Short mmCIF file of N, CA and C in Angstrom, two decimals:
data_model
loop_
_atom_site.label_atom_id
_atom_site.label_comp_id
_atom_site.label_asym_id
_atom_site.label_seq_id
_atom_site.Cartn_x
_atom_site.Cartn_y
_atom_site.Cartn_z
N UNK A 1 31.67 -45.66 -8.72
CA UNK A 1 31.96 -44.91 -7.50
C UNK A 1 33.47 -44.87 -7.28
N UNK A 2 34.15 -45.93 -7.58
CA UNK A 2 35.64 -45.96 -7.41
C UNK A 2 36.25 -45.05 -8.26
N UNK A 3 35.82 -44.96 -9.60
CA UNK A 3 36.43 -44.02 -10.53
C UNK A 3 36.09 -42.54 -10.17
N UNK A 4 34.88 -42.32 -9.58
CA UNK A 4 34.56 -40.96 -9.11
C UNK A 4 35.48 -40.57 -7.93
N UNK A 5 35.88 -41.55 -7.12
CA UNK A 5 36.67 -41.18 -5.93
C UNK A 5 38.15 -40.82 -6.41
N UNK A 6 38.56 -41.32 -7.60
CA UNK A 6 39.98 -41.06 -8.05
C UNK A 6 40.05 -39.70 -8.66
N UNK A 7 38.95 -39.01 -9.03
CA UNK A 7 39.01 -37.67 -9.59
C UNK A 7 39.59 -36.71 -8.60
N UNK A 8 40.22 -35.57 -9.17
CA UNK A 8 40.92 -34.64 -8.28
C UNK A 8 40.02 -33.62 -7.75
N UNK A 9 39.18 -32.92 -8.54
CA UNK A 9 38.37 -31.77 -8.01
C UNK A 9 37.07 -32.36 -7.39
N UNK A 10 36.50 -31.66 -6.44
CA UNK A 10 35.27 -32.10 -5.78
C UNK A 10 34.16 -31.81 -6.79
N UNK A 11 34.22 -30.82 -7.64
CA UNK A 11 33.09 -30.55 -8.61
C UNK A 11 32.99 -31.75 -9.60
N UNK A 12 34.14 -32.24 -10.05
CA UNK A 12 34.16 -33.39 -10.93
C UNK A 12 33.50 -34.65 -10.25
N UNK A 13 33.94 -34.86 -9.02
CA UNK A 13 33.43 -35.82 -8.21
C UNK A 13 31.86 -35.81 -8.06
N UNK A 14 31.43 -34.57 -7.66
CA UNK A 14 30.00 -34.38 -7.53
C UNK A 14 29.25 -34.64 -8.86
N UNK A 15 29.85 -34.23 -10.06
CA UNK A 15 29.23 -34.46 -11.36
C UNK A 15 29.19 -35.93 -11.66
N UNK A 16 30.25 -36.55 -11.44
CA UNK A 16 30.30 -38.00 -11.66
C UNK A 16 29.29 -38.76 -10.82
N UNK A 17 29.17 -38.29 -9.60
CA UNK A 17 28.25 -38.98 -8.64
C UNK A 17 26.75 -38.74 -9.09
N UNK A 18 26.45 -37.56 -9.70
CA UNK A 18 25.11 -37.36 -10.20
C UNK A 18 24.70 -38.28 -11.24
N UNK A 19 25.73 -38.66 -12.15
CA UNK A 19 25.44 -39.59 -13.26
C UNK A 19 25.26 -41.05 -12.86
N UNK A 20 25.82 -41.31 -11.63
CA UNK A 20 25.65 -42.71 -11.12
C UNK A 20 24.18 -42.98 -10.64
N UNK A 21 23.70 -44.05 -11.01
CA UNK A 21 22.27 -44.39 -10.62
C UNK A 21 22.35 -45.39 -9.44
N UNK A 22 21.70 -44.89 -8.38
CA UNK A 22 21.73 -45.87 -7.18
C UNK A 22 20.96 -47.12 -7.44
N UNK A 23 21.27 -48.20 -6.73
CA UNK A 23 20.57 -49.45 -6.94
C UNK A 23 19.10 -49.38 -6.52
N UNK A 24 18.26 -50.06 -7.18
CA UNK A 24 16.81 -49.92 -6.86
C UNK A 24 16.38 -51.19 -6.02
N UNK A 25 17.07 -52.22 -6.06
CA UNK A 25 16.67 -53.43 -5.43
C UNK A 25 17.45 -53.62 -4.07
N UNK A 26 16.71 -53.89 -3.00
CA UNK A 26 17.32 -54.07 -1.66
C UNK A 26 18.31 -55.31 -1.80
N UNK A 27 19.44 -55.26 -1.11
CA UNK A 27 20.33 -56.29 -1.14
C UNK A 27 19.93 -57.46 -0.25
N UNK A 28 19.13 -57.20 0.90
CA UNK A 28 18.61 -58.22 1.72
C UNK A 28 17.08 -57.98 1.78
N UNK A 29 16.38 -59.01 2.27
CA UNK A 29 14.92 -58.94 2.32
C UNK A 29 14.40 -57.98 3.39
N UNK A 30 15.19 -57.71 4.46
CA UNK A 30 14.79 -56.91 5.52
C UNK A 30 14.97 -55.44 5.30
N UNK A 31 15.78 -55.06 4.25
CA UNK A 31 16.06 -53.66 3.97
C UNK A 31 14.91 -52.95 3.34
N UNK A 32 14.64 -51.74 3.84
CA UNK A 32 13.63 -50.92 3.25
C UNK A 32 14.31 -50.03 2.15
N UNK A 33 15.41 -49.48 2.41
CA UNK A 33 16.20 -48.65 1.50
C UNK A 33 17.42 -49.43 1.02
N UNK A 34 17.67 -49.68 -0.23
CA UNK A 34 18.81 -50.44 -0.67
C UNK A 34 20.13 -49.79 -0.11
N UNK A 35 21.05 -50.65 0.15
CA UNK A 35 22.38 -50.18 0.63
C UNK A 35 23.08 -49.35 -0.40
N UNK A 36 22.93 -49.68 -1.68
CA UNK A 36 23.62 -48.88 -2.78
C UNK A 36 23.04 -47.48 -2.79
N UNK A 37 21.75 -47.33 -2.46
CA UNK A 37 21.25 -45.97 -2.46
C UNK A 37 21.72 -45.12 -1.26
N UNK A 38 21.88 -45.80 -0.18
CA UNK A 38 22.47 -45.22 1.06
C UNK A 38 23.87 -44.74 0.75
N UNK A 39 24.70 -45.55 0.18
CA UNK A 39 26.11 -45.16 -0.17
C UNK A 39 26.08 -44.03 -1.19
N UNK A 40 25.16 -44.07 -2.17
CA UNK A 40 25.16 -42.99 -3.16
C UNK A 40 24.77 -41.72 -2.48
N UNK A 41 23.83 -41.65 -1.57
CA UNK A 41 23.44 -40.52 -0.79
C UNK A 41 24.56 -39.92 0.11
N UNK A 42 25.28 -40.78 0.69
CA UNK A 42 26.41 -40.47 1.60
C UNK A 42 27.49 -39.86 0.80
N UNK A 43 27.87 -40.45 -0.37
CA UNK A 43 28.94 -39.89 -1.21
C UNK A 43 28.48 -38.46 -1.76
N UNK A 44 27.27 -38.42 -2.13
CA UNK A 44 26.76 -37.11 -2.65
C UNK A 44 26.82 -36.00 -1.61
N UNK A 45 26.54 -36.37 -0.36
CA UNK A 45 26.55 -35.36 0.75
C UNK A 45 28.05 -34.99 0.88
N UNK A 46 28.96 -35.89 0.89
CA UNK A 46 30.42 -35.70 1.09
C UNK A 46 30.95 -34.79 0.02
N UNK A 47 30.60 -35.11 -1.28
CA UNK A 47 31.10 -34.33 -2.39
C UNK A 47 30.59 -32.83 -2.35
N UNK A 48 29.28 -32.73 -1.88
CA UNK A 48 28.67 -31.42 -1.70
C UNK A 48 29.43 -30.62 -0.63
N UNK A 49 29.65 -31.21 0.47
CA UNK A 49 30.42 -30.45 1.51
C UNK A 49 31.84 -30.13 1.09
N UNK A 50 32.43 -31.01 0.37
CA UNK A 50 33.79 -30.69 -0.12
C UNK A 50 33.81 -29.51 -1.11
N UNK A 51 32.82 -29.55 -2.00
CA UNK A 51 32.64 -28.40 -2.91
C UNK A 51 32.42 -27.09 -2.21
N UNK A 52 31.54 -27.14 -1.21
CA UNK A 52 31.27 -26.02 -0.36
C UNK A 52 32.38 -25.40 0.32
N UNK A 53 33.31 -26.38 0.87
CA UNK A 53 34.41 -25.89 1.59
C UNK A 53 35.40 -25.27 0.54
N UNK A 54 35.60 -25.86 -0.64
CA UNK A 54 36.44 -25.30 -1.70
C UNK A 54 35.98 -23.94 -2.08
N UNK A 55 34.71 -23.73 -2.35
CA UNK A 55 34.21 -22.45 -2.76
C UNK A 55 34.28 -21.49 -1.67
N UNK A 56 34.03 -21.75 -0.46
CA UNK A 56 34.01 -20.71 0.65
C UNK A 56 35.46 -20.61 1.25
N UNK A 57 36.44 -21.31 0.75
CA UNK A 57 37.78 -21.24 1.20
C UNK A 57 37.90 -21.67 2.65
N UNK A 58 37.29 -22.76 2.99
CA UNK A 58 37.32 -23.29 4.36
C UNK A 58 38.55 -24.14 4.55
N UNK A 59 39.17 -24.11 5.79
CA UNK A 59 40.21 -25.00 6.18
C UNK A 59 39.75 -26.34 6.45
N UNK A 60 40.50 -27.36 6.43
CA UNK A 60 40.06 -28.75 6.76
C UNK A 60 39.38 -28.70 8.15
N UNK A 61 39.81 -27.80 8.99
CA UNK A 61 39.21 -27.80 10.39
C UNK A 61 37.83 -27.25 10.38
N UNK A 62 37.47 -26.50 9.27
CA UNK A 62 36.08 -25.99 9.10
C UNK A 62 36.10 -24.50 9.32
N UNK A 63 37.17 -23.84 9.64
CA UNK A 63 37.20 -22.36 9.84
C UNK A 63 37.33 -21.63 8.49
N UNK A 64 36.78 -20.55 8.36
CA UNK A 64 36.76 -19.81 7.10
C UNK A 64 37.91 -18.85 7.12
N UNK A 65 38.62 -18.77 5.92
CA UNK A 65 39.70 -17.84 5.83
C UNK A 65 39.13 -16.40 5.56
N UNK A 66 39.19 -15.54 6.52
CA UNK A 66 38.70 -14.24 6.36
C UNK A 66 39.77 -13.28 6.00
N UNK A 67 40.92 -13.37 6.60
CA UNK A 67 42.08 -12.51 6.44
C UNK A 67 42.60 -12.59 5.03
N UNK A 68 42.71 -11.54 4.37
CA UNK A 68 43.24 -11.45 3.02
C UNK A 68 44.77 -11.68 2.97
N UNK A 69 45.38 -11.31 4.14
CA UNK A 69 46.95 -11.54 4.20
C UNK A 69 47.22 -13.00 4.13
N UNK A 70 46.34 -13.90 4.76
CA UNK A 70 46.58 -15.25 4.80
C UNK A 70 46.48 -15.83 3.33
N UNK A 71 45.61 -15.28 2.47
CA UNK A 71 45.47 -15.62 1.15
C UNK A 71 46.60 -15.16 0.28
N UNK A 72 47.06 -14.01 0.61
CA UNK A 72 48.16 -13.42 -0.18
C UNK A 72 49.46 -14.10 0.11
N UNK A 73 49.57 -14.62 1.37
CA UNK A 73 50.82 -15.23 1.89
C UNK A 73 50.98 -16.60 1.30
N UNK A 74 49.95 -17.26 0.82
CA UNK A 74 49.94 -18.53 0.23
C UNK A 74 50.69 -18.47 -1.07
N UNK A 75 50.73 -17.41 -1.70
CA UNK A 75 51.37 -17.32 -2.98
C UNK A 75 50.46 -17.47 -4.14
N UNK A 76 50.93 -17.90 -5.22
CA UNK A 76 50.08 -18.18 -6.44
C UNK A 76 49.20 -19.27 -6.28
N UNK A 77 48.09 -19.26 -6.91
CA UNK A 77 47.09 -20.34 -6.80
C UNK A 77 47.53 -21.54 -7.62
N UNK A 78 47.16 -22.68 -7.14
CA UNK A 78 47.44 -23.86 -7.93
C UNK A 78 46.56 -23.85 -9.29
N UNK A 79 46.79 -24.63 -10.14
CA UNK A 79 46.01 -24.70 -11.39
C UNK A 79 44.56 -25.05 -11.21
N UNK A 80 44.34 -26.02 -10.29
CA UNK A 80 43.01 -26.47 -10.02
C UNK A 80 42.09 -25.31 -9.54
N UNK A 81 42.68 -24.51 -8.63
CA UNK A 81 41.97 -23.33 -8.10
C UNK A 81 41.63 -22.36 -9.09
N UNK A 82 42.61 -22.10 -10.05
CA UNK A 82 42.32 -21.14 -11.15
C UNK A 82 41.21 -21.70 -12.05
N UNK A 83 41.33 -23.02 -12.31
CA UNK A 83 40.32 -23.59 -13.18
C UNK A 83 38.87 -23.54 -12.47
N UNK A 84 38.86 -23.79 -11.20
CA UNK A 84 37.59 -23.79 -10.53
C UNK A 84 37.03 -22.37 -10.49
N UNK A 85 37.99 -21.37 -10.35
CA UNK A 85 37.52 -19.98 -10.34
C UNK A 85 36.95 -19.62 -11.66
N UNK A 86 37.59 -20.05 -12.73
CA UNK A 86 37.04 -19.76 -14.03
C UNK A 86 35.77 -20.39 -14.35
N UNK A 87 35.60 -21.67 -13.84
CA UNK A 87 34.35 -22.43 -13.93
C UNK A 87 33.23 -21.67 -13.14
N UNK A 88 33.67 -21.16 -11.98
CA UNK A 88 32.64 -20.41 -11.19
C UNK A 88 32.30 -19.16 -11.87
N UNK A 89 33.32 -18.45 -12.47
CA UNK A 89 32.91 -17.27 -13.28
C UNK A 89 31.90 -17.61 -14.43
N UNK A 90 32.22 -18.73 -15.08
CA UNK A 90 31.41 -19.13 -16.19
C UNK A 90 29.97 -19.43 -15.69
N UNK A 91 29.84 -20.10 -14.61
CA UNK A 91 28.54 -20.50 -13.98
C UNK A 91 27.84 -19.19 -13.62
N UNK A 92 28.55 -18.25 -12.91
CA UNK A 92 27.97 -16.98 -12.54
C UNK A 92 27.38 -16.21 -13.73
N UNK A 93 28.23 -16.21 -14.83
CA UNK A 93 27.82 -15.53 -16.02
C UNK A 93 26.55 -16.11 -16.70
N UNK A 94 26.56 -17.54 -16.69
CA UNK A 94 25.38 -18.11 -17.34
C UNK A 94 24.23 -17.85 -16.46
N UNK A 95 24.35 -17.89 -15.11
CA UNK A 95 23.17 -17.68 -14.25
C UNK A 95 22.71 -16.15 -14.37
N UNK A 96 23.64 -15.24 -14.63
CA UNK A 96 23.29 -13.85 -14.78
C UNK A 96 22.50 -13.70 -16.11
N UNK A 97 22.97 -14.45 -17.17
CA UNK A 97 22.32 -14.34 -18.40
C UNK A 97 20.87 -14.99 -18.31
N UNK A 98 20.76 -16.07 -17.59
CA UNK A 98 19.47 -16.67 -17.37
C UNK A 98 18.50 -15.71 -16.63
N UNK A 99 19.09 -15.09 -15.62
CA UNK A 99 18.25 -14.15 -14.80
C UNK A 99 17.80 -12.98 -15.72
N UNK A 100 18.68 -12.47 -16.56
CA UNK A 100 18.31 -11.37 -17.41
C UNK A 100 17.15 -11.76 -18.39
N UNK A 101 17.41 -13.04 -18.93
CA UNK A 101 16.45 -13.60 -19.87
C UNK A 101 15.07 -13.74 -19.21
N UNK A 102 15.13 -14.25 -17.96
CA UNK A 102 13.85 -14.48 -17.23
C UNK A 102 13.25 -13.08 -16.84
N UNK A 103 14.00 -12.08 -16.61
CA UNK A 103 13.51 -10.80 -16.26
C UNK A 103 12.80 -10.20 -17.56
N UNK A 104 13.44 -10.33 -18.71
CA UNK A 104 12.80 -9.88 -19.92
C UNK A 104 11.51 -10.61 -20.25
N UNK A 105 11.55 -11.91 -20.06
CA UNK A 105 10.42 -12.73 -20.28
C UNK A 105 9.23 -12.29 -19.33
N UNK A 106 9.60 -12.02 -18.07
CA UNK A 106 8.56 -11.64 -17.07
C UNK A 106 8.04 -10.24 -17.50
N UNK A 107 8.90 -9.30 -18.03
CA UNK A 107 8.38 -8.06 -18.49
C UNK A 107 7.43 -8.20 -19.61
N UNK A 108 7.86 -9.06 -20.54
CA UNK A 108 6.91 -9.31 -21.66
C UNK A 108 5.55 -9.88 -21.25
N UNK A 109 5.65 -10.85 -20.28
CA UNK A 109 4.42 -11.38 -19.85
C UNK A 109 3.61 -10.31 -19.07
N UNK A 110 4.20 -9.44 -18.33
CA UNK A 110 3.53 -8.33 -17.63
C UNK A 110 2.83 -7.48 -18.61
N UNK A 111 3.56 -7.16 -19.67
CA UNK A 111 2.98 -6.20 -20.66
C UNK A 111 1.77 -6.91 -21.32
N UNK A 112 1.96 -8.18 -21.67
CA UNK A 112 0.82 -8.87 -22.37
C UNK A 112 -0.38 -8.96 -21.33
N UNK A 113 -0.19 -9.25 -20.08
CA UNK A 113 -1.12 -9.32 -19.11
C UNK A 113 -1.84 -7.95 -18.93
N UNK A 114 -1.09 -6.82 -19.01
CA UNK A 114 -1.66 -5.50 -18.96
C UNK A 114 -2.55 -5.23 -20.15
N UNK A 115 -2.06 -5.61 -21.32
CA UNK A 115 -2.97 -5.31 -22.51
C UNK A 115 -4.23 -6.20 -22.51
N UNK A 116 -4.10 -7.47 -22.03
CA UNK A 116 -5.25 -8.35 -21.94
C UNK A 116 -6.18 -7.78 -20.87
N UNK A 117 -5.70 -7.17 -19.83
CA UNK A 117 -6.53 -6.74 -18.73
C UNK A 117 -7.25 -5.43 -19.22
N UNK A 118 -6.59 -4.60 -19.99
CA UNK A 118 -7.17 -3.38 -20.47
C UNK A 118 -8.27 -3.75 -21.52
N UNK A 119 -7.99 -4.69 -22.38
CA UNK A 119 -8.97 -5.21 -23.36
C UNK A 119 -10.19 -5.85 -22.66
N UNK A 120 -9.93 -6.58 -21.66
CA UNK A 120 -11.11 -7.15 -20.92
C UNK A 120 -11.92 -6.04 -20.19
N UNK A 121 -11.23 -5.04 -19.68
CA UNK A 121 -11.89 -3.94 -19.02
C UNK A 121 -12.84 -3.21 -19.99
N UNK A 122 -12.29 -2.95 -21.24
CA UNK A 122 -13.16 -2.20 -22.14
C UNK A 122 -14.41 -3.11 -22.57
N UNK A 123 -14.15 -4.25 -22.75
CA UNK A 123 -15.24 -5.23 -23.18
C UNK A 123 -16.31 -5.26 -21.99
N UNK A 124 -15.87 -5.31 -20.78
CA UNK A 124 -16.73 -5.36 -19.60
C UNK A 124 -17.48 -4.03 -19.51
N UNK A 125 -16.81 -2.93 -19.74
CA UNK A 125 -17.53 -1.60 -19.73
C UNK A 125 -18.61 -1.51 -20.81
N UNK A 126 -18.30 -2.03 -21.98
CA UNK A 126 -19.37 -2.06 -23.11
C UNK A 126 -20.50 -2.89 -22.68
N UNK A 127 -20.17 -4.06 -22.13
CA UNK A 127 -21.27 -4.99 -21.67
C UNK A 127 -22.09 -4.36 -20.66
N UNK A 128 -21.50 -3.67 -19.67
CA UNK A 128 -22.27 -3.03 -18.56
C UNK A 128 -23.17 -1.98 -19.14
N UNK A 129 -22.59 -1.16 -20.13
CA UNK A 129 -23.44 -0.17 -20.77
C UNK A 129 -24.62 -0.69 -21.52
N UNK A 130 -24.38 -1.85 -22.19
CA UNK A 130 -25.45 -2.47 -23.02
C UNK A 130 -26.50 -3.04 -22.01
N UNK A 131 -26.04 -3.74 -20.91
CA UNK A 131 -26.89 -4.27 -19.88
C UNK A 131 -27.70 -3.16 -19.24
N UNK A 132 -27.13 -1.95 -18.91
CA UNK A 132 -27.91 -0.90 -18.28
C UNK A 132 -28.96 -0.35 -19.26
N UNK A 133 -28.50 -0.21 -20.47
CA UNK A 133 -29.48 0.25 -21.51
C UNK A 133 -30.70 -0.76 -21.68
N UNK A 134 -30.34 -2.07 -21.72
CA UNK A 134 -31.35 -3.10 -21.74
C UNK A 134 -32.34 -3.09 -20.57
N UNK A 135 -31.70 -2.81 -19.40
CA UNK A 135 -32.57 -2.76 -18.21
C UNK A 135 -33.53 -1.53 -18.27
N UNK A 136 -32.97 -0.44 -18.75
CA UNK A 136 -33.90 0.78 -18.94
C UNK A 136 -35.00 0.52 -19.94
N UNK A 137 -34.65 -0.14 -20.98
CA UNK A 137 -35.66 -0.42 -22.07
C UNK A 137 -36.69 -1.39 -21.43
N UNK A 138 -36.26 -2.33 -20.70
CA UNK A 138 -37.15 -3.43 -20.12
C UNK A 138 -38.11 -2.65 -19.16
N UNK A 139 -37.58 -1.68 -18.30
CA UNK A 139 -38.43 -1.01 -17.30
C UNK A 139 -39.46 -0.09 -18.14
N UNK A 140 -38.99 0.50 -19.15
CA UNK A 140 -39.96 1.35 -19.95
C UNK A 140 -41.05 0.48 -20.66
N UNK A 141 -40.62 -0.68 -21.13
CA UNK A 141 -41.55 -1.63 -21.74
C UNK A 141 -42.58 -2.18 -20.73
N UNK A 142 -42.07 -2.47 -19.49
CA UNK A 142 -42.98 -2.85 -18.48
C UNK A 142 -44.07 -1.81 -18.13
N UNK A 143 -43.64 -0.54 -18.05
CA UNK A 143 -44.52 0.54 -17.70
C UNK A 143 -45.56 0.62 -18.80
N UNK A 144 -45.11 0.67 -20.09
CA UNK A 144 -46.02 0.63 -21.19
C UNK A 144 -47.00 -0.50 -21.22
N UNK A 145 -46.48 -1.58 -20.83
CA UNK A 145 -47.37 -2.80 -20.88
C UNK A 145 -48.43 -2.65 -19.77
N UNK A 146 -48.06 -2.22 -18.58
CA UNK A 146 -48.97 -2.01 -17.56
C UNK A 146 -50.16 -0.96 -18.02
N UNK A 147 -49.70 0.11 -18.61
CA UNK A 147 -50.62 1.14 -19.02
C UNK A 147 -51.54 0.50 -20.10
N UNK A 148 -51.06 -0.20 -21.05
CA UNK A 148 -51.83 -0.77 -22.08
C UNK A 148 -52.77 -1.86 -21.56
N UNK A 149 -52.26 -2.61 -20.66
CA UNK A 149 -53.20 -3.63 -20.06
C UNK A 149 -54.29 -3.05 -19.27
N UNK A 150 -54.12 -1.92 -18.61
CA UNK A 150 -55.20 -1.22 -17.90
C UNK A 150 -56.23 -0.74 -18.92
N UNK A 151 -55.63 -0.10 -20.03
CA UNK A 151 -56.65 0.42 -21.01
C UNK A 151 -57.48 -0.75 -21.64
N UNK A 152 -56.76 -1.80 -21.87
CA UNK A 152 -57.45 -2.97 -22.53
C UNK A 152 -58.48 -3.58 -21.52
N UNK A 153 -58.12 -3.56 -20.29
CA UNK A 153 -59.17 -4.04 -19.30
C UNK A 153 -60.31 -3.17 -19.24
N UNK A 154 -60.08 -1.83 -19.24
CA UNK A 154 -61.28 -0.91 -19.24
C UNK A 154 -62.07 -1.04 -20.46
N UNK A 155 -61.49 -1.18 -21.61
CA UNK A 155 -62.16 -1.35 -22.88
C UNK A 155 -62.91 -2.67 -22.91
N UNK A 156 -62.40 -3.71 -22.35
CA UNK A 156 -63.09 -5.02 -22.29
C UNK A 156 -64.26 -4.98 -21.38
N UNK A 157 -64.09 -4.25 -20.27
CA UNK A 157 -65.25 -4.11 -19.31
C UNK A 157 -66.39 -3.32 -20.02
N UNK A 158 -66.10 -2.27 -20.72
CA UNK A 158 -67.12 -1.51 -21.40
C UNK A 158 -67.78 -2.30 -22.47
N UNK A 159 -67.01 -3.07 -23.28
CA UNK A 159 -67.63 -3.81 -24.40
C UNK A 159 -68.44 -4.91 -23.88
N UNK A 160 -68.09 -5.53 -22.80
CA UNK A 160 -68.86 -6.62 -22.17
C UNK A 160 -70.13 -6.05 -21.72
N UNK A 161 -70.21 -4.99 -21.06
CA UNK A 161 -71.43 -4.34 -20.57
C UNK A 161 -72.39 -4.07 -21.83
N UNK A 162 -71.75 -3.40 -22.80
CA UNK A 162 -72.56 -3.11 -24.03
C UNK A 162 -73.02 -4.35 -24.66
N UNK A 163 -72.18 -5.27 -24.80
CA UNK A 163 -72.59 -6.54 -25.52
C UNK A 163 -73.66 -7.28 -24.67
N UNK A 164 -73.42 -7.35 -23.40
CA UNK A 164 -74.43 -7.99 -22.52
C UNK A 164 -75.85 -7.38 -22.70
N UNK A 165 -75.90 -6.05 -22.61
CA UNK A 165 -77.19 -5.41 -22.84
C UNK A 165 -77.78 -5.62 -24.13
N UNK A 166 -76.92 -5.56 -25.08
CA UNK A 166 -77.41 -5.78 -26.52
C UNK A 166 -77.94 -7.22 -26.61
N UNK A 167 -77.33 -8.22 -26.14
CA UNK A 167 -77.78 -9.59 -26.18
C UNK A 167 -79.05 -9.80 -25.50
N UNK A 168 -79.20 -9.16 -24.31
CA UNK A 168 -80.46 -9.33 -23.59
C UNK A 168 -81.60 -8.68 -24.31
N UNK A 169 -81.39 -7.57 -24.96
CA UNK A 169 -82.42 -6.98 -25.71
C UNK A 169 -82.81 -7.87 -26.95
N UNK A 170 -81.86 -8.42 -27.56
CA UNK A 170 -82.19 -9.28 -28.76
C UNK A 170 -82.95 -10.51 -28.33
N UNK A 171 -82.58 -11.08 -27.12
CA UNK A 171 -83.22 -12.37 -26.66
C UNK A 171 -84.57 -12.00 -26.30
N UNK A 172 -84.86 -10.82 -25.63
CA UNK A 172 -86.26 -10.47 -25.34
C UNK A 172 -87.09 -10.19 -26.56
N UNK A 173 -86.52 -9.54 -27.46
CA UNK A 173 -87.23 -9.34 -28.72
C UNK A 173 -87.64 -10.54 -29.46
N UNK A 174 -86.69 -11.59 -29.56
CA UNK A 174 -87.04 -12.81 -30.15
C UNK A 174 -88.10 -13.55 -29.40
N UNK A 175 -88.01 -13.55 -28.10
CA UNK A 175 -89.05 -14.19 -27.26
C UNK A 175 -90.44 -13.55 -27.49
N UNK A 176 -90.52 -12.35 -27.44
CA UNK A 176 -91.83 -11.69 -27.64
C UNK A 176 -92.36 -11.90 -29.16
N UNK A 177 -91.57 -11.73 -30.01
CA UNK A 177 -91.93 -12.08 -31.43
C UNK A 177 -92.41 -13.55 -31.60
N UNK A 178 -91.83 -14.48 -30.97
CA UNK A 178 -92.26 -15.86 -31.01
C UNK A 178 -93.64 -16.05 -30.43
N UNK A 179 -93.83 -15.41 -29.27
CA UNK A 179 -95.14 -15.45 -28.67
C UNK A 179 -96.24 -14.83 -29.58
N UNK A 180 -95.85 -13.67 -30.17
CA UNK A 180 -96.91 -13.10 -31.01
C UNK A 180 -97.08 -13.88 -32.38
N UNK A 181 -96.04 -14.50 -32.82
CA UNK A 181 -96.10 -15.30 -34.06
C UNK A 181 -96.99 -16.49 -33.77
N UNK A 182 -96.87 -17.13 -32.63
CA UNK A 182 -97.70 -18.26 -32.24
C UNK A 182 -99.21 -17.84 -32.13
N UNK A 183 -99.45 -16.70 -31.57
CA UNK A 183 -100.87 -16.27 -31.32
C UNK A 183 -101.51 -15.77 -32.65
N UNK A 184 -100.76 -15.21 -33.42
CA UNK A 184 -101.33 -14.65 -34.71
C UNK A 184 -101.55 -15.74 -35.75
N UNK A 185 -100.76 -16.59 -35.85
CA UNK A 185 -100.94 -17.65 -36.86
C UNK A 185 -101.80 -18.73 -36.30
N UNK A 186 -102.76 -19.02 -37.20
CA UNK A 186 -103.75 -20.18 -36.75
C UNK A 186 -102.95 -21.48 -36.79
N UNK A 187 -103.57 -22.40 -36.22
CA UNK A 187 -103.02 -23.79 -36.27
C UNK A 187 -103.43 -24.47 -37.49
N UNK A 188 -102.56 -25.15 -38.02
CA UNK A 188 -102.92 -25.96 -39.19
C UNK A 188 -103.62 -27.17 -38.75
N UNK A 189 -104.71 -27.49 -39.51
CA UNK A 189 -105.49 -28.64 -39.15
C UNK A 189 -105.32 -29.73 -40.15
#
């Protein structure tokens, strides 16, 4: 922390503060949050506000320099400001490159999503056609089955009537022939 305080630019201080690990063990038994963590968070907030004021050109009093004449009257920039401006340009260029890369990646993903959606749509259409054809065939088969079952029922009723009458006639004939056979044949003694 002390070495980070000795650095000149606020961006270097903030970077050094990020690499510092706050203490994880409370210094006293009654503390909920360790004091080292509190100090780390406070210094982080201070460095962030210093960086913000540097980037936005804020006066120590907190007012923003809006007038360009005030900036021009200051003369040439110090080396630190030039360095921070070049660092800012590098950061902006890197962010712009990342945004372009992400935009290209999103376009690629959108294209692949579109092709996948179109492929799924064609598969679903084919499945719907197959399903409707199967339903039509099932309806036709059901109608044919009803028709054939009615014909079978009619045929079964006719054959049962015929069979029933034929069986009755055969039984009567056998009964009468037995009676005649018993009367005609003498008893064996």
